[in-house]
CSV table of N, CA and C and ligand atoms in Angstrom, one decimal:
chain,number,residue,atom,x,y,z
N,249,UNK,N,20.8,15.1,13.6
N,249,UNK,CA,21.2,13.7,13.6
N,249,UNK,C,20.5,13.0,12.4
N,250,UNK,N,21.2,12.2,11.7
N,250,UNK,CA,20.5,11.5,10.6
N,250,UNK,C,19.7,10.4,11.2
N,251,UNK,N,18.4,10.4,10.8
N,251,UNK,CA,17.5,9.4,11.3
N,251,UNK,C,16.8,8.7,10.1
N,252,UNK,N,16.2,7.5,10.5
N,252,UNK,CA,15.4,6.8,9.5
N,252,UNK,C,13.9,6.8,10.0
N,253,UNK,N,13.0,6.8,9.0
N,253,UNK,CA,11.6,6.7,9.3
N,253,UNK,C,10.9,5.9,8.3
N,254,UNK,N,9.8,5.2,8.7
N,254,UNK,CA,9.1,4.4,7.8
N,254,UNK,C,7.8,5.2,7.3
N,255,UNK,N,7.7,5.5,6.0
N,255,UNK,CA,6.5,6.0,5.5
N,255,UNK,C,5.7,4.8,4.9
N,256,UNK,N,4.4,4.9,4.9
N,256,UNK,CA,3.6,3.9,4.2
N,256,UNK,C,2.5,4.7,3.4
N,257,UNK,N,2.5,4.5,2.1
N,257,UNK,CA,1.3,5.0,1.4
N,257,UNK,C,0.2,4.0,1.6
N,258,UNK,N,-0.9,4.4,2.2
N,258,UNK,CA,-2.0,3.5,2.6
N,258,UNK,C,-2.9,3.1,1.5
N,259,UNK,N,-3.7,2.1,1.7
N,259,UNK,CA,-4.6,1.6,0.5
N,259,UNK,C,-5.5,2.7,-0.1
N,260,UNK,N,-6.0,3.6,0.7
N,260,UNK,CA,-6.9,4.6,0.1
N,260,UNK,C,-6.1,5.5,-0.9
N,261,UNK,N,-4.8,5.8,-0.6
N,261,UNK,CA,-4.1,6.7,-1.5
N,261,UNK,C,-3.6,5.9,-2.7
N,262,UNK,N,-3.3,4.6,-2.5
N,262,UNK,CA,-2.9,3.7,-3.7
N,262,UNK,C,-4.1,3.6,-4.6
N,263,UNK,N,-5.3,3.4,-4.0
N,263,UNK,CA,-6.5,3.3,-4.9
N,263,UNK,C,-6.8,4.6,-5.6
N,264,UNK,N,-6.5,5.7,-5.0
N,264,UNK,CA,-6.7,7.0,-5.7
N,264,UNK,C,-5.7,7.3,-6.8
N,265,UNK,N,-4.7,6.4,-6.8
N,265,UNK,CA,-3.6,6.6,-7.8
N,265,UNK,C,-2.7,7.8,-7.6
N,266,UNK,N,-2.5,8.1,-6.3
N,266,UNK,CA,-1.7,9.3,-6.0
N,266,UNK,C,-0.3,9.0,-5.4
N,267,UNK,N,0.1,7.7,-5.5
N,267,UNK,CA,1.4,7.3,-4.9
N,267,UNK,C,2.5,8.1,-5.5
N,268,UNK,N,2.5,8.4,-6.8
N,268,UNK,CA,3.6,9.2,-7.4
N,268,UNK,C,3.6,10.6,-6.9
N,269,UNK,N,2.5,11.2,-6.7
N,269,UNK,CA,2.4,12.6,-6.2
N,269,UNK,C,3.0,12.6,-4.7
N,270,UNK,N,2.6,11.6,-3.9
N,270,UNK,CA,3.1,11.5,-2.5
N,270,UNK,C,4.6,11.3,-2.5
N,271,UNK,N,5.1,10.4,-3.3
N,271,UNK,CA,6.6,10.2,-3.3
N,271,UNK,C,7.3,11.5,-3.8
N,272,UNK,N,6.7,12.2,-4.7
N,272,UNK,CA,7.3,13.5,-5.1
N,272,UNK,C,7.4,14.5,-4.0
N,273,UNK,N,6.3,14.6,-3.2
N,273,UNK,CA,6.3,15.5,-2.0
N,273,UNK,C,7.4,15.1,-1.0
N,274,UNK,N,7.5,13.8,-0.9
N,274,UNK,CA,8.6,13.3,0.1
N,274,UNK,C,10.0,13.6,-0.4
N,275,UNK,N,10.2,13.4,-1.6
N,275,UNK,CA,11.6,13.7,-2.1
N,275,UNK,C,11.9,15.2,-2.2
N,276,UNK,N,10.8,15.9,-2.6
N,276,UNK,CA,11.0,17.4,-2.7
N,276,UNK,C,11.3,18.0,-1.3
N,277,UNK,N,10.9,17.3,-0.2
N,277,UNK,CA,11.1,17.8,1.1
N,277,UNK,C,12.5,17.3,1.6
N,278,UNK,N,13.3,16.7,0.7
N,278,UNK,CA,14.7,16.4,1.1
N,278,UNK,C,15.0,15.0,1.6
N,279,UNK,N,14.0,14.1,1.6
N,279,UNK,CA,14.2,12.8,2.1
N,279,UNK,C,14.9,11.9,1.1
N,280,UNK,N,15.8,11.1,1.5
N,280,UNK,CA,16.4,10.1,0.7
N,280,UNK,C,15.7,8.8,0.8
N,281,UNK,N,15.3,8.2,-0.3
N,281,UNK,CA,14.6,6.9,-0.3
N,281,UNK,C,15.6,5.8,-0.2
N,282,UNK,N,15.6,5.0,0.8
N,282,UNK,CA,16.5,3.8,0.9
N,282,UNK,C,15.9,2.6,0.3
N,283,UNK,N,14.6,2.5,0.3
N,283,UNK,CA,13.9,1.4,-0.3
N,283,UNK,C,12.4,1.6,-0.4
N,284,UNK,N,11.8,1.1,-1.4
N,284,UNK,CA,10.3,1.0,-1.4
N,284,UNK,C,9.8,-0.1,-2.2
N,285,UNK,N,8.6,-0.6,-1.9
N,285,UNK,CA,8.0,-1.7,-2.6
N,285,UNK,C,6.5,-1.6,-2.5
N,286,UNK,N,5.8,-2.2,-3.4
N,286,UNK,CA,4.3,-2.2,-3.4
N,286,UNK,C,3.9,-3.7,-3.0
N,287,UNK,N,3.2,-3.8,-1.9
N,287,UNK,CA,2.8,-5.1,-1.4
N,287,UNK,C,1.4,-5.1,-0.9
N,288,UNK,N,0.8,-6.3,-0.6
N,288,UNK,CA,-0.5,-6.3,0.1
N,288,UNK,C,-0.2,-7.2,1.3
N,289,UNK,N,-0.6,-6.7,2.5
N,289,UNK,CA,-0.3,-7.5,3.7
N,289,UNK,C,-1.7,-8.1,4.2
N,290,UNK,N,-1.5,-9.2,5.0
N,290,UNK,CA,-2.7,-9.9,5.5
N,290,UNK,C,-3.2,-9.2,6.7
N,291,UNK,N,-4.4,-9.5,7.2
N,291,UNK,CA,-4.9,-9.0,8.4
N,291,UNK,C,-4.0,-9.3,9.6
N,292,UNK,N,-3.4,-10.5,9.6
N,292,UNK,CA,-2.5,-10.9,10.7
N,292,UNK,C,-1.3,-10.0,10.7
N,293,UNK,N,-0.7,-9.7,9.5
N,293,UNK,CA,0.5,-8.8,9.5
N,293,UNK,C,0.1,-7.4,9.9
N,294,UNK,N,-1.0,-6.9,9.4
N,294,UNK,CA,-1.5,-5.6,9.8
N,294,UNK,C,-1.7,-5.5,11.3
N,295,UNK,N,-2.3,-6.5,11.9
N,295,UNK,CA,-2.5,-6.6,13.3
N,295,UNK,C,-1.2,-6.6,14.1
N,296,UNK,N,-0.2,-7.2,13.5
N,296,UNK,CA,1.1,-7.2,14.2
N,296,UNK,C,1.8,-5.9,14.1
N,297,UNK,N,1.7,-5.3,12.9
N,297,UNK,CA,2.3,-3.9,12.7
N,297,UNK,C,1.7,-2.9,13.7
N,298,UNK,N,0.4,-3.0,13.9
N,298,UNK,CA,-0.3,-2.0,14.7
N,298,UNK,C,-0.6,-2.5,16.1
N,299,UNK,N,0.1,-3.5,16.5
N,299,UNK,CA,-0.1,-4.1,17.9
N,299,UNK,C,-0.2,-3.1,19.0
N,300,UNK,N,0.5,-2.0,18.9
N,300,UNK,CA,0.5,-1.0,19.9
N,300,UNK,C,-0.9,-0.4,20.1
N,301,UNK,N,-1.7,-0.5,19.1
N,301,UNK,CA,-3.0,0.1,19.1
N,301,UNK,C,-4.1,-0.9,19.5
N,302,UNK,N,-3.7,-2.1,19.9
N,302,UNK,CA,-4.6,-3.2,20.1
N,302,UNK,C,-5.8,-2.8,21.0
N,303,UNK,N,-5.6,-2.0,22.0
N,303,UNK,CA,-6.7,-1.7,22.9
N,303,UNK,C,-7.6,-0.5,22.4
N,304,UNK,N,-7.2,0.1,21.3
N,304,UNK,CA,-7.9,1.3,20.8
N,304,UNK,C,-9.2,0.8,20.1
N,305,UNK,N,-10.3,1.6,20.2
N,305,UNK,CA,-11.6,1.2,19.6
N,305,UNK,C,-11.5,1.0,18.1
N,306,UNK,N,-10.6,1.7,17.5
N,306,UNK,CA,-10.5,1.6,16.0
N,306,UNK,C,-9.6,0.5,15.5
N,307,UNK,N,-9.0,-0.3,16.4
N,307,UNK,CA,-8.0,-1.3,16.0
N,307,UNK,C,-8.5,-2.2,14.8
N,308,UNK,N,-9.7,-2.8,15.0
N,308,UNK,CA,-10.3,-3.7,14.0
N,308,UNK,C,-10.4,-3.0,12.7
N,309,UNK,N,-11.0,-1.8,12.7
N,309,UNK,CA,-11.2,-1.1,11.5
N,309,UNK,C,-9.8,-0.8,10.8
N,310,UNK,N,-8.8,-0.4,11.6
N,310,UNK,CA,-7.5,-0.1,11.1
N,310,UNK,C,-6.8,-1.3,10.4
N,311,UNK,N,-6.9,-2.4,11.1
N,311,UNK,CA,-6.3,-3.7,10.6
N,311,UNK,C,-7.0,-4.1,9.3
N,312,UNK,N,-8.3,-4.0,9.3
N,312,UNK,CA,-9.0,-4.4,8.1
N,312,UNK,C,-8.8,-3.4,6.9
N,313,UNK,N,-8.7,-2.1,7.2
N,313,UNK,CA,-8.4,-1.1,6.2
N,313,UNK,C,-6.9,-1.4,5.6
N,314,UNK,N,-6.0,-1.6,6.5
N,314,UNK,CA,-4.6,-1.7,6.0
N,314,UNK,C,-4.3,-2.9,5.2
N,315,UNK,N,-5.2,-3.9,5.4
N,315,UNK,CA,-5.0,-5.2,4.6
N,315,UNK,C,-6.0,-5.2,3.4
N,316,UNK,N,-6.7,-4.1,3.1
N,316,UNK,CA,-7.8,-4.1,2.1
N,316,UNK,C,-7.3,-3.9,0.7
N,317,UNK,N,-6.0,-3.6,0.5
N,317,UNK,CA,-5.5,-3.3,-0.8
N,317,UNK,C,-4.0,-3.1,-0.7
N,318,UNK,N,-3.4,-2.8,-1.8
N,318,UNK,CA,-1.9,-2.6,-1.9
N,318,UNK,C,-1.5,-1.4,-1.0
N,319,UNK,N,-0.3,-1.5,-0.4
N,319,UNK,CA,0.3,-0.4,0.3
N,319,UNK,C,1.8,-0.3,-0.2
N,320,UNK,N,2.3,0.9,0.0
N,320,UNK,CA,3.7,1.2,-0.4
N,320,UNK,C,4.5,1.6,0.8
N,321,UNK,N,5.2,0.6,1.4
N,321,UNK,CA,6.2,1.0,2.5
N,321,UNK,C,7.4,1.6,1.9
N,322,UNK,N,7.9,2.7,2.5
N,322,UNK,CA,9.1,3.4,2.0
N,322,UNK,C,10.0,3.7,3.2
N,323,UNK,N,11.2,3.2,3.1
N,323,UNK,CA,12.3,3.5,4.1
N,323,UNK,C,13.0,4.8,3.7
N,324,UNK,N,12.9,5.8,4.6
N,324,UNK,CA,13.5,7.1,4.4
N,324,UNK,C,14.6,7.5,5.3
N,325,UNK,N,15.5,8.3,4.8
N,325,UNK,CA,16.6,8.8,5.7
N,325,UNK,C,16.8,10.3,5.5
N,326,UNK,N,17.1,11.0,6.6
N,326,UNK,CA,17.2,12.5,6.5
N,326,UNK,C,17.7,12.9,7.9
N,327,UNK,N,18.3,14.1,7.9
N,327,UNK,CA,18.5,14.7,9.2
N,327,UNK,C,17.1,15.0,9.8
N,328,UNK,N,17.0,14.7,11.1
N,328,UNK,CA,15.7,15.0,11.8
N,328,UNK,C,14.5,14.3,11.1
N,329,UNK,N,14.7,13.1,10.5
N,329,UNK,CA,13.6,12.5,9.7
N,329,UNK,C,12.3,12.3,10.4
N,330,UNK,N,12.3,12.0,11.7
N,330,UNK,CA,11.1,11.7,12.3
N,330,UNK,C,10.2,12.9,12.4
N,331,UNK,N,10.7,14.0,13.0
N,331,UNK,CA,9.9,15.2,13.1
N,331,UNK,C,9.6,15.8,11.8
N,332,UNK,N,10.6,15.8,10.9
N,332,UNK,CA,10.3,16.5,9.6
N,332,UNK,C,9.2,15.7,8.8
N,333,UNK,N,9.3,14.4,8.9
N,333,UNK,CA,8.2,13.6,8.1
N,333,UNK,C,6.9,13.8,8.7
N,334,UNK,N,6.8,13.8,10.1
N,334,UNK,CA,5.5,14.0,10.8
N,334,UNK,C,5.0,15.4,10.3
N,335,UNK,N,5.8,16.4,10.2
N,335,UNK,CA,5.4,17.7,9.8
N,335,UNK,C,4.9,17.7,8.4
N,336,UNK,N,5.6,16.9,7.5
N,336,UNK,CA,5.2,16.9,6.1
N,336,UNK,C,3.8,16.2,5.9
N,337,UNK,N,3.5,15.2,6.8
N,337,UNK,CA,2.2,14.4,6.6
N,337,UNK,C,1.1,15.2,7.2
N,338,UNK,N,1.3,15.9,8.3
N,338,UNK,CA,0.2,16.6,8.9
N,338,UNK,C,-0.6,15.8,10.0
N,339,UNK,N,-1.6,16.4,10.6
N,339,UNK,CA,-2.3,15.8,11.7
N,339,UNK,C,-3.1,14.5,11.2
N,340,UNK,N,-3.3,13.6,12.1
N,340,UNK,CA,-4.0,12.3,11.9
N,340,UNK,C,-5.3,12.6,11.1
N,341,UNK,N,-6.1,13.5,11.6
N,341,UNK,CA,-7.4,13.9,11.1
N,341,UNK,C,-7.2,14.9,10.0
N,342,UNK,N,-7.5,14.6,8.7
N,342,UNK,CA,-7.3,15.6,7.7
N,342,UNK,C,-8.0,16.9,7.9
N,343,UNK,N,-9.0,16.9,8.6
N,343,UNK,CA,-9.7,18.2,9.0
N,343,UNK,C,-8.8,19.1,9.8
N,344,UNK,N,-7.9,18.5,10.5
N,344,UNK,CA,-6.9,19.3,11.3
N,344,UNK,C,-5.6,19.5,10.6
N,345,UNK,N,-5.4,18.9,9.5
N,345,UNK,CA,-4.0,18.9,8.8
N,345,UNK,C,-3.8,20.3,8.2
N,346,UNK,N,-2.5,20.8,8.3
N,346,UNK,CA,-2.2,22.1,7.8
N,346,UNK,C,-2.1,22.0,6.3
N,347,UNK,N,-2.3,23.2,5.7
N,347,UNK,CA,-2.2,23.4,4.2
N,347,UNK,C,-0.8,23.0,3.8
N,348,UNK,N,-0.7,22.3,2.7
N,348,UNK,CA,0.6,21.9,2.2
N,348,UNK,C,1.1,20.5,2.7
N,349,UNK,N,0.3,19.9,3.6
N,349,UNK,CA,0.7,18.6,4.1
N,349,UNK,C,0.1,17.5,3.2
N,350,UNK,N,0.7,16.3,3.3
N,350,UNK,CA,0.2,15.2,2.5
N,350,UNK,C,-1.2,14.8,2.8
N,351,UNK,N,-1.5,14.8,4.1
N,351,UNK,CA,-2.8,14.4,4.5
N,351,UNK,C,-3.9,15.5,4.1
N,352,UNK,N,-3.5,16.7,4.2
N,352,UNK,CA,-4.4,17.8,3.7
N,352,UNK,C,-4.8,17.6,2.3
N,353,UNK,N,-3.8,17.2,1.5
N,353,UNK,CA,-4.0,17.0,0.1
N,353,UNK,C,-4.7,15.7,-0.3
N,354,UNK,N,-4.4,14.6,0.4
N,354,UNK,CA,-4.9,13.3,0.0
N,354,UNK,C,-5.7,12.5,0.9
N,355,UNK,N,-5.8,12.8,2.2
N,355,UNK,CA,-6.5,12.0,3.2
N,355,UNK,C,-8.0,12.2,3.1
N,356,UNK,N,-8.8,11.1,3.3
N,356,UNK,CA,-10.2,11.2,3.2
N,356,UNK,C,-10.8,11.4,4.6
N,357,UNK,N,-10.2,10.7,5.6
N,357,UNK,CA,-10.8,10.7,7.0
N,357,UNK,C,-9.7,10.4,8.0
N,358,UNK,N,-10.1,10.4,9.2
N,358,UNK,CA,-9.1,10.1,10.3
N,358,UNK,C,-8.6,8.7,10.1
N,359,UNK,N,-9.4,7.7,9.7
N,359,UNK,CA,-8.9,6.4,9.5
N,359,UNK,C,-8.2,6.2,8.1
N,360,UNK,N,-8.8,6.7,7.1
N,360,UNK,CA,-8.3,6.5,5.7
N,360,UNK,C,-7.5,7.8,5.4
N,361,UNK,N,-6.3,7.9,6.0
N,361,UNK,CA,-5.6,9.1,6.0
N,361,UNK,C,-4.3,9.1,5.2
N,362,UNK,N,-4.3,8.3,4.1
N,362,UNK,CA,-3.3,8.4,3.0
N,362,UNK,C,-1.9,7.8,3.4
N,363,UNK,N,-1.4,8.2,4.5
N,363,UNK,CA,0.0,7.8,4.8
N,363,UNK,C,0.2,7.5,6.3
N,364,UNK,N,1.3,6.7,6.5
N,364,UNK,CA,1.7,6.4,7.9
N,364,UNK,C,3.1,7.1,8.1
N,365,UNK,N,3.4,7.4,9.3
N,365,UNK,CA,4.8,7.9,9.6
N,365,UNK,C,5.2,7.4,11.0
N,366,UNK,N,6.4,7.0,11.2
N,366,UNK,CA,6.9,6.5,12.5
N,366,UNK,C,6.9,7.7,13.5
N,367,UNK,N,6.7,7.4,14.8
N,367,UNK,CA,6.6,8.5,15.8
N,367,UNK,C,7.8,8.6,16.6
N,368,UNK,N,8.8,7.8,16.4
N,368,UNK,CA,10.1,7.9,17.2
N,368,UNK,C,11.2,7.3,16.4
N,369,UNK,N,12.5,7.6,16.7
N,369,UNK,CA,13.6,7.0,16.0
N,369,UNK,C,13.7,5.5,16.2
N,370,UNK,N,13.4,5.1,17.4
N,370,UNK,CA,13.4,3.7,17.7
N,370,UNK,C,12.3,2.9,16.9
N,371,UNK,N,11.1,3.5,16.9
N,371,UNK,CA,10.0,2.9,16.1
N,371,UNK,C,10.3,2.9,14.6
N,372,UNK,N,11.0,4.0,14.2
N,372,UNK,CA,11.4,4.1,12.8
N,372,UNK,C,12.3,2.9,12.4
N,373,UNK,N,13.3,2.6,13.2
N,373,UNK,CA,14.2,1.5,12.9
N,373,UNK,C,13.4,0.2,12.9
N,374,UNK,N,12.6,0.0,13.9
N,374,UNK,CA,11.8,-1.3,14.0
N,374,UNK,C,10.8,-1.4,12.9
N,375,UNK,N,10.1,-0.3,12.5
N,375,UNK,CA,9.1,-0.4,11.5
N,375,UNK,C,9.7,-0.7,10.1
N,376,UNK,N,10.9,-0.1,9.9
N,376,UNK,CA,11.6,-0.3,8.6
N,376,UNK,C,12.0,-1.8,8.6
N,377,UNK,N,12.5,-2.4,9.7
N,377,UNK,CA,12.8,-3.8,9.7
N,377,UNK,C,11.6,-4.7,9.5
N,378,UNK,N,10.4,-4.2,9.9
N,378,UNK,CA,9.2,-5.0,9.6
N,378,UNK,C,9.0,-5.3,8.2
N,379,UNK,N,9.4,-4.3,7.3
N,379,UNK,CA,9.1,-4.5,5.9
N,379,UNK,C,10.3,-4.7,5.0
N,380,UNK,N,11.5,-4.4,5.5
N,380,UNK,CA,12.7,-4.5,4.7
N,380,UNK,C,13.8,-5.2,5.4
N,381,UNK,N,14.5,-6.1,4.6
N,381,UNK,CA,15.8,-6.7,5.1
N,381,UNK,C,16.9,-5.7,4.9
N,382,UNK,N,18.0,-5.8,5.6
N,382,UNK,CA,19.1,-4.8,5.4
N,382,UNK,C,19.6,-4.8,4.0
N,383,UNK,N,19.6,-6.0,3.3
N,383,UNK,CA,20.1,-6.1,2.0
N,383,UNK,C,19.2,-5.3,1.0
N,384,UNK,N,18.0,-5.0,1.3
N,384,UNK,CA,17.1,-4.3,0.5
N,384,UNK,C,17.3,-2.8,0.7
N,385,UNK,N,18.1,-2.4,1.7
N,385,UNK,CA,18.2,-1.0,2.0
N,385,UNK,C,19.6,-0.4,1.6
N,386,UNK,N,20.5,-1.3,1.3
N,386,UNK,CA,21.9,-0.8,1.0
N,386,UNK,C,22.1,-0.1,-0.3
N,387,UNK,N,21.2,-0.4,-1.3
N,387,UNK,CA,21.4,0.1,-2.6
N,387,UNK,C,21.7,1.6,-2.7
N,388,UNK,N,20.9,2.4,-2.0
N,388,UNK,CA,21.0,3.8,-2.1
N,388,UNK,C,21.8,4.5,-1.0
N,389,UNK,N,22.7,3.7,-0.3
N,389,UNK,CA,23.5,4.3,0.7
N,389,UNK,C,24.8,4.7,0.1
N,390,UNK,N,25.3,5.9,0.5
N,390,UNK,CA,26.5,6.5,-0.1
N,390,UNK,C,27.7,5.6,0.3
J,630,LIG,P1,-0.8,8.8,13.3
J,630,LIG,O1,0.5,8.6,14.1
J,630,LIG,O2,-1.0,10.2,12.9
J,630,LIG,O3,-0.9,7.8,12.1
J,630,LIG,O4,-2.0,8.4,14.3
J,630,LIG,P2,-2.2,7.3,15.5
J,630,LIG,O5,-0.9,6.7,15.8
J,630,LIG,O6,-3.0,8.0,16.6
J,630,LIG,O7,-3.2,6.3,14.8
J,630,LIG,C1,-2.7,5.3,13.9
J,630,LIG,C2,-3.6,5.2,12.8
J,630,LIG,O8,-4.9,4.6,13.2
J,630,LIG,C3,-4.0,6.5,12.1
J,630,LIG,O9,-3.1,6.9,11.1
J,630,LIG,C4,-5.4,6.1,11.4
J,630,LIG,O10,-5.2,5.4,10.2
J,630,LIG,C5,-5.9,5.2,12.5
J,630,LIG,N1,-6.9,5.9,13.3
J,630,LIG,C6,-6.6,6.8,14.3
J,630,LIG,N2,-7.7,7.3,14.9
J,630,LIG,C7,-8.7,6.6,14.3
J,630,LIG,C8,-10.1,6.7,14.4
J,630,LIG,O11,-10.7,7.4,15.3
J,630,LIG,N3,-10.9,5.9,13.6
J,630,LIG,C9,-10.3,5.1,12.7
J,630,LIG,N4,-11.1,4.3,11.9
J,630,LIG,N5,-9.0,5.0,12.5
J,630,LIG,C10,-8.2,5.8,13.3
């Protein structure tokens, strides 16, 4: 089934100047890019995006990190996009990420782990809508 997922290149990876390498890994894995942009979000916006983690001990750190610099949200489409993109990025903690994954290559720590990926098709749709209007996504649709 064709699915959509939201990738985000996080501030640590943008600062390391590896956004291009990460986008290349994503497209080489067969994902179609429906939209991408480079933006900086406020702490309030980061808090809203990660509201599901509000009770977790790392929430404050996560919100402050995600608003600490530019990020690159990318709307992706592919058969089986959710599972395939999660496999491409690897485990949350880079120490546990498999060889060949984006986090193995570029993540620094469990918090500063280079990329985000949606964890379900429903969250994929909602997270894409958080960053993109429909009119920003139509350009690359067949
Ligand atoms: P993901 O789906 O692999 O991104 O992982 P989670 O949904 O569990 O966590 C969301 C994000 O919170 C992760 O990608 C990390 O950026 C951050 N995070 C998770 N665990 C920790 C932690 O123990 N410490 C810190 N500082 N951040 C964490």
